[in-house]
XYZ file of C-alpha atoms in Angstrom:
157
model
C 158.061 43.685 -188.297
C 160.667 42.175 -185.423
C 158.395 39.168 -185.516
C 159.525 38.679 -189.206
C 162.852 39.156 -188.614
C 162.646 37.013 -185.189
C 161.341 33.868 -187.520
C 163.893 34.370 -189.921
C 166.856 34.214 -187.413
C 165.355 31.191 -186.065
C 164.851 29.239 -189.598
C 161.098 29.305 -189.259
C 160.889 31.679 -192.625
C 159.680 29.841 -195.271
C 158.899 31.404 -198.385
C 154.603 31.618 -199.752
C 154.191 29.273 -196.142
C 150.522 29.824 -195.137
C 150.447 30.885 -191.479
C 147.114 29.886 -190.952
C 143.927 31.671 -190.925
C 142.108 34.670 -189.556
C 138.632 33.588 -189.716
C 137.588 32.878 -193.451
C 140.974 34.767 -194.656
C 144.292 32.737 -194.754
C 147.451 34.839 -194.290
C 151.106 33.685 -195.945
C 154.262 35.048 -194.769
C 154.218 37.087 -197.695
C 150.978 38.359 -196.645
C 152.710 40.375 -193.063
C 155.878 41.353 -195.531
C 153.444 43.740 -196.614
C 152.862 44.859 -192.827
C 156.850 46.021 -193.160
C 157.963 49.693 -194.224
C 156.796 51.010 -197.060
C 154.930 48.140 -198.749
C 151.591 47.984 -199.536
C 149.203 45.903 -197.386
C 147.632 43.042 -198.858
C 143.996 42.704 -198.951
C 144.598 39.206 -196.754
C 146.108 41.304 -194.085
C 142.765 44.200 -194.422
C 139.904 41.704 -194.828
C 141.689 39.399 -191.449
C 142.014 42.850 -189.830
C 138.295 43.882 -190.669
C 136.970 40.315 -189.494
C 138.746 40.031 -185.817
C 137.200 43.733 -185.657
C 133.697 42.897 -186.365
C 134.132 39.607 -184.188
C 132.360 39.679 -180.651
C 129.701 42.441 -181.474
C 126.491 41.716 -182.738
C 124.949 43.974 -185.666
C 128.498 44.397 -187.179
C 129.171 43.023 -190.709
C 132.360 42.886 -191.955
C 132.737 43.260 -195.680
C 135.763 42.287 -196.855
C 137.808 44.758 -199.448
C 136.485 42.753 -202.951
C 133.165 43.389 -201.806
C 133.174 46.628 -200.758
C 134.963 47.965 -203.637
C 131.730 47.005 -205.764
C 129.191 48.601 -203.495
C 130.968 51.715 -203.432
C 132.333 51.939 -206.846
C 129.035 51.009 -208.005
C 130.118 48.509 -210.035
C 126.906 46.281 -212.138
C 127.150 43.664 -209.860
C 126.623 46.322 -206.732
C 123.545 47.940 -208.368
C 122.544 44.297 -209.636
C 119.846 42.068 -207.404
C 123.405 39.807 -206.032
C 123.156 41.719 -202.364
C 119.585 41.711 -202.153
C 119.341 37.930 -202.665
C 122.214 36.945 -200.816
C 120.363 39.385 -197.958
C 123.979 40.200 -196.190
C 122.680 42.977 -194.598
C 120.273 40.964 -192.823
C 120.219 42.099 -188.832
C 123.314 44.480 -189.572
C 123.054 47.747 -187.562
C 126.088 48.847 -189.216
C 128.842 47.893 -191.865
C 132.700 48.344 -191.783
C 135.436 47.586 -194.157
C 138.639 48.448 -196.070
C 138.295 50.330 -199.284
C 140.788 50.467 -201.504
C 141.087 53.619 -203.369
C 142.356 54.590 -206.736
C 144.499 50.795 -206.148
C 147.066 52.217 -204.191
C 145.494 54.192 -200.497
C 143.197 51.589 -198.318
C 140.820 53.731 -196.293
C 140.536 52.608 -192.932
C 137.525 53.884 -192.210
C 139.342 54.438 -188.418
C 136.458 51.246 -187.178
C 138.828 49.608 -184.410
C 138.668 53.410 -182.444
C 134.597 53.179 -183.399
C 134.260 49.743 -182.781
C 135.687 50.041 -179.191
C 133.077 52.854 -178.774
C 135.932 55.796 -178.106
C 134.575 59.550 -179.001
C 136.574 62.712 -178.758
C 139.465 62.799 -181.449
C 141.759 60.634 -182.478
C 145.006 60.455 -182.152
C 147.155 57.843 -184.885
C 150.424 56.065 -183.856
C 153.156 56.435 -186.060
C 152.534 53.935 -189.100
C 155.614 51.558 -188.259
C 154.202 51.318 -185.168
C 150.559 50.255 -186.066
C 151.886 48.170 -188.499
C 154.165 45.973 -186.095
C 150.979 46.250 -183.493
C 148.559 45.115 -186.140
C 150.882 42.702 -187.548
C 151.159 41.166 -183.669
C 147.525 41.023 -183.523
C 146.888 38.948 -186.588
C 149.847 36.602 -185.292
C 147.993 35.627 -182.126
C 145.066 35.462 -184.040
C 145.826 32.930 -186.390
C 143.069 29.415 -186.685
C 144.096 26.629 -184.770
C 146.280 25.157 -186.935
C 149.178 27.529 -187.104
C 152.599 27.932 -186.572
C 151.986 30.586 -183.584
C 153.388 27.809 -180.697
C 156.855 27.888 -182.693
C 156.369 32.013 -183.324
C 155.940 32.198 -179.467
C 158.888 29.885 -179.078
C 161.115 32.051 -180.585
C 159.573 35.868 -179.835
C 157.796 35.194 -176.315
C 157.216 38.700 -176.374
């Protein structure tokens, strides 16, 4: 991802640095590293993306990867009354979330496309372009206290 290269060249790259948060999900420099090349994308990146996809969309519930895995894998906690007690599905029309299959492959549910109401065939850009697009979306969405202003000065595009 070019932004990470720009951070390094601008002297802003700090290992283990918390860059900010997207909703309840803190994102670190290492989180963004997972979007580069053929790395396995981290849980926090996926959770933050689904949080962004569901924002400002009433009736859409984004469930984090950990919880969704419990539900879809039929874990004991998912079969218990835990989810009913917490009433996480109240006022929910649709549920989206990332699911990590067999520990190495994200099923993305094409959430962004469906939430925007697009119909027809889905076209997927090359993976490296999509990783870069999603990384930039996350950088721009970091919470109030983040280094995006510094990033913007290094790479204004």
